PDB file of C-alpha atoms and ligand atoms in Angstrom:
ATOM      1  CA  UNK N 257      31.413  -4.155 -25.125  1.00 50.00           C
ATOM      2  CA  UNK N 258      31.511  -7.775 -23.918  1.00 53.00           C
ATOM      3  CA  UNK N 259      31.223 -10.756 -26.288  1.00 63.00           C
ATOM      4  CA  UNK N 260      28.039 -11.852 -24.567  1.00 78.00           C
ATOM      5  CA  UNK N 261      24.804 -11.452 -26.496  1.00 89.00           C
ATOM      6  CA  UNK N 262      22.556  -8.747 -25.086  1.00 94.00           C
ATOM      7  CA  UNK N 263      19.880  -9.966 -22.703  1.00 95.00           C
ATOM      8  CA  UNK N 264      16.496 -10.281 -24.397  1.00 97.00           C
ATOM      9  CA  UNK N 265      14.062  -7.512 -23.474  1.00 98.00           C
ATOM     10  CA  UNK N 266      11.539  -8.036 -26.274  1.00 98.00           C
ATOM     11  CA  UNK N 267      11.704 -11.257 -28.275  1.00 98.00           C
ATOM     12  CA  UNK N 268      11.522 -11.607 -32.034  1.00 98.00           C
ATOM     13  CA  UNK N 269       8.099 -13.258 -31.693  1.00 98.00           C
ATOM     14  CA  UNK N 270       6.758 -10.399 -29.556  1.00 98.00           C
ATOM     15  CA  UNK N 271       8.072  -7.860 -32.069  1.00 98.00           C
ATOM     16  CA  UNK N 272       6.476  -9.684 -34.997  1.00 98.00           C
ATOM     17  CA  UNK N 273       3.152  -9.911 -33.196  1.00 98.00           C
ATOM     18  CA  UNK N 274       3.152  -6.224 -32.235  1.00 98.00           C
ATOM     19  CA  UNK N 275       4.226  -5.005 -35.684  1.00 98.00           C
ATOM     20  CA  UNK N 276       1.381  -7.072 -37.135  1.00 98.00           C
ATOM     21  CA  UNK N 277      -1.071  -5.429 -34.738  1.00 98.00           C
ATOM     22  CA  UNK N 278       0.222  -1.947 -35.548  1.00 98.00           C
ATOM     23  CA  UNK N 279       0.027  -2.616 -39.285  1.00 98.00           C
ATOM     24  CA  UNK N 280      -3.553  -3.847 -38.937  1.00 98.00           C
ATOM     25  CA  UNK N 281      -4.542  -0.792 -36.894  1.00 98.00           C
ATOM     26  CA  UNK N 282      -2.881   1.627 -39.319  1.00 98.00           C
ATOM     27  CA  UNK N 283      -4.425  -0.129 -42.330  1.00 98.00           C
ATOM     28  CA  UNK N 284      -7.844   0.172 -40.749  1.00 98.00           C
ATOM     29  CA  UNK N 285      -7.405   3.828 -39.750  1.00 98.00           C
ATOM     30  CA  UNK N 286      -6.234   4.854 -43.238  1.00 98.00           C
ATOM     31  CA  UNK N 287      -8.548   2.553 -45.189  1.00 97.00           C
ATOM     32  CA  UNK N 288     -10.427   5.361 -46.944  1.00 94.00           C
ATOM     33  CA  UNK N 289      -7.717   8.023 -47.011  1.00 96.00           C
ATOM     34  CA  UNK N 290      -5.688   7.152 -50.114  1.00 94.00           C
ATOM     35  CA  UNK N 291      -1.911   6.875 -49.999  1.00 97.00           C
ATOM     36  CA  UNK N 292       0.193   7.189 -46.833  1.00 98.00           C
ATOM     37  CA  UNK N 293       3.726   8.538 -47.097  1.00 98.00           C
ATOM     38  CA  UNK N 294       5.828   6.554 -44.618  1.00 98.00           C
ATOM     39  CA  UNK N 295       8.866   8.545 -43.538  1.00 98.00           C
ATOM     40  CA  UNK N 296      11.521   6.411 -41.850  1.00 98.00           C
ATOM     41  CA  UNK N 297      13.991   8.218 -39.603  1.00 98.00           C
ATOM     42  CA  UNK N 298      17.502   6.926 -40.353  1.00 97.00           C
ATOM     43  CA  UNK N 299      19.218   4.986 -39.312  1.00 96.00           C
ATOM     44  CA  UNK N 300      17.342   3.246 -36.517  1.00 96.00           C
ATOM     45  CA  UNK N 301      13.928   2.939 -38.192  1.00 98.00           C
ATOM     46  CA  UNK N 302      15.041   1.025 -41.276  1.00 98.00           C
ATOM     47  CA  UNK N 303      13.974  -2.393 -40.026  1.00 98.00           C
ATOM     48  CA  UNK N 304      10.645  -1.314 -38.534  1.00 98.00           C
ATOM     49  CA  UNK N 305       9.869   0.588 -41.738  1.00 98.00           C
ATOM     50  CA  UNK N 306      10.639  -2.486 -43.850  1.00 98.00           C
ATOM     51  CA  UNK N 307       8.519  -4.819 -41.712  1.00 98.00           C
ATOM     52  CA  UNK N 308       5.627  -2.424 -41.149  1.00 98.00           C
ATOM     53  CA  UNK N 309       5.372  -1.245 -44.752  1.00 98.00           C
ATOM     54  CA  UNK N 310       5.154  -4.812 -46.042  1.00 98.00           C
ATOM     55  CA  UNK N 311       2.291  -5.640 -43.705  1.00 98.00           C
ATOM     56  CA  UNK N 312       0.098  -2.652 -44.547  1.00 98.00           C
ATOM     57  CA  UNK N 313      -2.883  -3.247 -46.777  1.00 98.00           C
ATOM     58  CA  UNK N 314      -3.329   0.392 -47.852  1.00 98.00           C
ATOM     59  CA  UNK N 315      -1.449   2.282 -50.589  1.00 98.00           C
ATOM     60  CA  UNK N 316       1.861   3.604 -49.299  1.00 98.00           C
ATOM     61  CA  UNK N 317       5.057   5.202 -50.498  1.00 98.00           C
ATOM     62  CA  UNK N 318       8.425   5.255 -48.741  1.00 98.00           C
ATOM     63  CA  UNK N 319      10.664   8.162 -47.841  1.00 98.00           C
ATOM     64  CA  UNK N 320      13.639   8.504 -45.521  1.00 98.00           C
ATOM     65  CA  UNK N 321      14.894  11.398 -43.476  1.00 98.00           C
ATOM     66  CA  UNK N 322      17.981  11.732 -41.290  1.00 97.00           C
ATOM     67  CA  UNK N 323      18.684  14.022 -38.376  1.00 95.00           C
ATOM     68  CA  UNK N 324      21.490  14.487 -35.917  1.00 91.00           C
ATOM     69  CA  UNK N 325      21.515  15.771 -32.344  1.00 83.00           C
ATOM     70  CA  UNK N 326      23.818  18.604 -31.420  1.00 76.00           C
ATOM     71  CA  UNK N 327      25.984  17.704 -28.473  1.00 74.00           C
ATOM     72  CA  UNK N 328      27.323  19.930 -25.757  1.00 69.00           C
ATOM     73  CA  UNK N 329      30.471  17.999 -24.857  1.00 66.00           C
ATOM     74  CA  UNK N 330      29.084  14.456 -24.932  1.00 67.00           C
ATOM     75  CA  UNK N 331      25.671  15.501 -23.657  1.00 67.00           C
ATOM     76  CA  UNK N 332      22.831  15.950 -26.142  1.00 68.00           C
ATOM     77  CA  UNK N 333      21.758  19.616 -26.091  1.00 74.00           C
ATOM     78  CA  UNK N 334      18.228  18.929 -27.298  1.00 76.00           C
ATOM     79  CA  UNK N 335      18.824  20.792 -30.560  1.00 87.00           C
ATOM     80  CA  UNK N 336      18.301  18.737 -33.701  1.00 92.00           C
ATOM     81  CA  UNK N 337      19.708  19.295 -37.189  1.00 92.00           C
ATOM     82  CA  UNK N 338      18.409  17.964 -40.516  1.00 95.00           C
ATOM     83  CA  UNK N 339      21.066  15.838 -42.225  1.00 95.00           C
ATOM     84  CA  UNK N 340      19.071  14.366 -45.122  1.00 97.00           C
ATOM     85  CA  UNK N 341      15.642  15.435 -46.323  1.00 97.00           C
ATOM     86  CA  UNK N 342      12.820  13.477 -47.966  1.00 97.00           C
ATOM     87  CA  UNK N 343      12.903  13.534 -51.777  1.00 96.00           C
ATOM     88  CA  UNK N 344       9.277  14.284 -52.579  1.00 93.00           C
ATOM     89  CA  UNK N 345       6.792  16.972 -51.579  1.00 97.00           C
ATOM     90  CA  UNK N 346       4.476  16.016 -48.725  1.00 98.00           C
ATOM     91  CA  UNK N 347       2.048  18.877 -49.304  1.00 98.00           C
ATOM     92  CA  UNK N 348      -1.537  17.609 -49.072  1.00 98.00           C
ATOM     93  CA  UNK N 349      -0.385  14.076 -48.222  1.00 98.00           C
ATOM     94  CA  UNK N 350      -1.008  11.824 -45.241  1.00 98.00           C
ATOM     95  CA  UNK N 351       2.345  11.398 -43.504  1.00 98.00           C
ATOM     96  CA  UNK N 352       3.289   8.701 -41.012  1.00 98.00           C
ATOM     97  CA  UNK N 353       6.670   9.212 -39.354  1.00 98.00           C
ATOM     98  CA  UNK N 354       8.256   5.872 -38.455  1.00 98.00           C
ATOM     99  CA  UNK N 355      10.794   5.912 -35.589  1.00 98.00           C
ATOM    100  CA  UNK N 356      12.589   3.204 -33.666  1.00 98.00           C
ATOM    101  CA  UNK N 357      12.655   4.982 -30.314  1.00 97.00           C
ATOM    102  CA  UNK N 358      11.533   8.106 -28.468  1.00 97.00           C
ATOM    103  CA  UNK N 359      13.916   8.892 -25.627  1.00 95.00           C
ATOM    104  CA  UNK N 360      13.959  12.614 -24.711  1.00 94.00           C
ATOM    105  CA  UNK N 361      11.435  13.318 -27.479  1.00 96.00           C
ATOM    106  CA  UNK N 362      13.481  16.125 -29.055  1.00 95.00           C
ATOM    107  CA  UNK N 363      14.017  14.339 -32.376  1.00 96.00           C
ATOM    108  CA  UNK N 364      10.385  13.480 -32.984  1.00 97.00           C
ATOM    109  CA  UNK N 365       9.214  16.907 -31.793  1.00 97.00           C
ATOM    110  CA  UNK N 366      11.566  18.602 -34.268  1.00 96.00           C
ATOM    111  CA  UNK N 367      10.443  16.355 -37.120  1.00 97.00           C
ATOM    112  CA  UNK N 368       6.733  16.831 -36.470  1.00 97.00           C
ATOM    113  CA  UNK N 369       7.057  20.632 -36.377  1.00 97.00           C
ATOM    114  CA  UNK N 370       9.333  20.764 -39.420  1.00 97.00           C
ATOM    115  CA  UNK N 371       7.140  18.487 -41.541  1.00 98.00           C
ATOM    116  CA  UNK N 372       3.932  20.199 -40.377  1.00 97.00           C
ATOM    117  CA  UNK N 373       5.186  23.481 -41.853  1.00 97.00           C
ATOM    118  CA  UNK N 374       5.114  21.854 -45.316  1.00 97.00           C
ATOM    119  CA  UNK N 375       1.326  21.544 -45.369  1.00 98.00           C
ATOM    120  CA  UNK N 376       0.634  17.796 -45.250  1.00 98.00           C
ATOM    121  CA  UNK N 377      -3.002  16.630 -45.026  1.00 98.00           C
ATOM    122  CA  UNK N 378      -2.094  14.947 -41.709  1.00 98.00           C
ATOM    123  CA  UNK N 379       0.906  13.829 -39.668  1.00 98.00           C
ATOM    124  CA  UNK N 380       0.941  10.827 -37.368  1.00 98.00           C
ATOM    125  CA  UNK N 381       3.719   8.872 -35.721  1.00 98.00           C
ATOM    126  CA  UNK N 382       4.536   5.194 -35.330  1.00 98.00           C
ATOM    127  CA  UNK N 383       7.245   4.418 -32.779  1.00 98.00           C
ATOM    128  CA  UNK N 384       8.556   1.021 -31.731  1.00 98.00           C
ATOM    129  CA  UNK N 385       9.874   1.952 -28.273  1.00 98.00           C
ATOM    130  CA  UNK N 386       9.151   4.773 -25.841  1.00 98.00           C
ATOM    131  CA  UNK N 387      11.369   5.477 -22.845  1.00 96.00           C
ATOM    132  CA  UNK N 388       8.491   7.169 -21.105  1.00 91.00           C
ATOM    133  CA  UNK N 389      10.466   8.197 -17.995  1.00 92.00           C
ATOM    134  CA  UNK N 390      13.217   9.903 -20.051  1.00 92.00           C
ATOM    135  CA  UNK N 391      10.914  12.080 -22.111  1.00 91.00           C
ATOM    136  CA  UNK N 392      11.588  15.823 -21.822  1.00 93.00           C
ATOM    137  CA  UNK N 393       9.326  17.032 -24.616  1.00 95.00           C
ATOM    138  CA  UNK N 394       5.795  15.732 -24.997  1.00 93.00           C
ATOM    139  CA  UNK N 395       5.170  14.255 -28.410  1.00 95.00           C
ATOM    140  CA  UNK N 396       2.125  12.494 -29.748  1.00 95.00           C
ATOM    141  CA  UNK N 397       2.834   8.846 -30.442  1.00 98.00           C
ATOM    142  CA  UNK N 398      -0.157   7.585 -32.371  1.00 98.00           C
ATOM    143  CA  UNK N 399       1.018   4.008 -32.821  1.00 98.00           C
ATOM    144  CA  UNK N 400       3.380   2.627 -30.167  1.00 98.00           C
ATOM    145  CA  UNK N 401       5.059  -0.756 -29.995  1.00 98.00           C
ATOM    146  CA  UNK N 402       6.223  -0.899 -26.375  1.00 98.00           C
ATOM    147  CA  UNK N 403       6.984   1.323 -23.396  1.00 97.00           C
ATOM    148  CA  UNK N 404      10.378   0.510 -21.883  1.00 97.00           C
ATOM    149  CA  UNK N 405      12.472   1.638 -18.930  1.00 96.00           C
ATOM    150  CA  UNK N 406      15.684   3.621 -19.002  1.00 93.00           C
ATOM    151  CA  UNK N 407      17.952   0.784 -20.185  1.00 93.00           C
ATOM    152  CA  UNK N 408      20.229   1.064 -23.248  1.00 94.00           C
ATOM    153  CA  UNK N 409      18.639  -1.101 -25.905  1.00 97.00           C
ATOM    154  CA  UNK N 410      19.963  -2.554 -29.144  1.00 98.00           C
ATOM    155  CA  UNK N 411      18.631  -4.610 -32.023  1.00 98.00           C
ATOM    156  CA  UNK N 412      15.756  -4.230 -34.458  1.00 98.00           C
ATOM    157  CA  UNK N 413      17.537  -1.170 -35.892  1.00 98.00           C
ATOM    158  CA  UNK N 414      18.941   0.233 -32.655  1.00 97.00           C
ATOM    159  CA  UNK N 415      22.686   0.327 -32.146  1.00 96.00           C
ATOM    160  CA  UNK N 416      25.393   0.660 -29.556  1.00 94.00           C
ATOM    161  CA  UNK N 417      28.342   2.347 -31.305  1.00 94.00           C
ATOM    162  CA  UNK N 418      26.920   1.086 -34.630  1.00 94.00           C
ATOM    163  CA  UNK N 419      26.855  -2.542 -33.400  1.00 94.00           C
ATOM    164  CA  UNK N 420      23.894  -4.893 -33.021  1.00 95.00           C
ATOM    165  CA  UNK N 421      21.440  -3.046 -35.289  1.00 97.00           C
ATOM    166  CA  UNK N 422      20.545  -6.300 -37.039  1.00 97.00           C
ATOM    167  CA  UNK N 423      19.812  -8.374 -33.938  1.00 97.00           C
ATOM    168  CA  UNK N 424      16.339  -9.840 -34.539  1.00 97.00           C
ATOM    169  CA  UNK N 425      15.232  -9.057 -30.979  1.00 98.00           C
ATOM    170  CA  UNK N 426      15.506  -6.012 -28.709  1.00 98.00           C
ATOM    171  CA  UNK N 427      18.188  -6.552 -26.128  1.00 98.00           C
ATOM    172  CA  UNK N 428      19.664  -4.714 -23.187  1.00 97.00           C
ATOM    173  CA  UNK N 429      23.313  -3.681 -23.333  1.00 93.00           C
ATOM    174  CA  UNK N 430      25.099  -4.671 -20.169  1.00 84.00           C
ATOM    175  CA  UNK N 431      27.356  -2.010 -18.745  1.00 73.00           C
TER     176      UNK N 431
HETATM  177  C1  PRP K 145      18.008   7.758 -31.927  1.00 52.88           C
HETATM  178  C2  PRP K 145      16.651   7.277 -32.402  1.00 52.88           C
HETATM  179  C3  PRP K 145      15.850   8.535 -32.498  1.00 52.88           C
HETATM  180  C4  PRP K 145      16.466   9.433 -31.451  1.00 52.88           C
HETATM  181  C5  PRP K 145      15.583   9.484 -30.246  1.00 52.88           C
HETATM  182  O1  PRP K 145      18.747   8.146 -33.033  1.00 52.88           O
HETATM  183  O2  PRP K 145      16.739   6.610 -33.635  1.00 52.88           O
HETATM  184  O3  PRP K 145      15.939   9.117 -33.776  1.00 52.88           O
HETATM  185  O4  PRP K 145      17.742   8.872 -31.097  1.00 52.88           O
HETATM  186  O5  PRP K 145      16.149  10.260 -29.229  1.00 52.88           O
HETATM  187  P1  PRP K 145      15.442  11.496 -28.575  1.00 52.88           P
HETATM  188  O6  PRP K 145      14.011  11.141 -28.320  1.00 52.88           O
HETATM  189  O7  PRP K 145      16.228  11.696 -27.300  1.00 52.88           O
HETATM  190  O8  PRP K 145      15.568  12.670 -29.501  1.00 52.88           O
HETATM  191  P2  PRP K 145      20.332   8.244 -33.036  1.00 52.88           P
HETATM  192  O9  PRP K 145      20.718   9.687 -32.848  1.00 52.88           O
HETATM  193  O10 PRP K 145      20.905   7.261 -32.075  1.00 52.88           O
HETATM  194  O11 PRP K 145      20.691   7.886 -34.524  1.00 52.88           O
HETATM  195  P3  PRP K 145      20.498   6.502 -35.325  1.00 52.88           P
HETATM  196  O12 PRP K 145      19.007   6.279 -35.520  1.00 52.88           O
HETATM  197  O13 PRP K 145      21.199   6.766 -36.609  1.00 52.88           O
HETATM  198  O14 PRP K 145      21.128   5.398 -34.513  1.00 52.88           O
END
């Protein structure tokens, strides 16, 4: 990768504004529902989960889950494997999956189906970025930050070879 900083796609100010809007919407939608269990999908969602969870005004608890994509050569096969599970039971609870990005949709589809089988009261999804033209599996995104094109993005939790996750903005990696 070059030494140049990635070109800004979504600025820190735009991210902060949008996360504030999402938190307000979620707080309003869950106002009379009791506690939400926020499940952050490692690693990419750690920053969104931290920012979003602190701006909610409804009771919430935090869980993390980690998955990995099976690859066929270097090409993702679409199959997803659970690497780390949540600690607590989600039976009867309101679950909000928090993801940094939906690309093909396979990861979020797998997680929704897997968590649904555990009998939660509800499952919704909050996703920062959606590559809408890359999506192969339809998934319901209930709370979306931004639609983006097919560029490789970094920052705000997203990496390129584990670099640039902590950039405060979302940038485009130059080839
Ligand atoms: C990224 C991202 C999503 C998934 C989306 O994770 O965080 O979990 O890919 O892709 P999909 O819609 O095509 O399934 P990645 O495997 O890069 O792991 P990371 O979050 O640890 O960086």
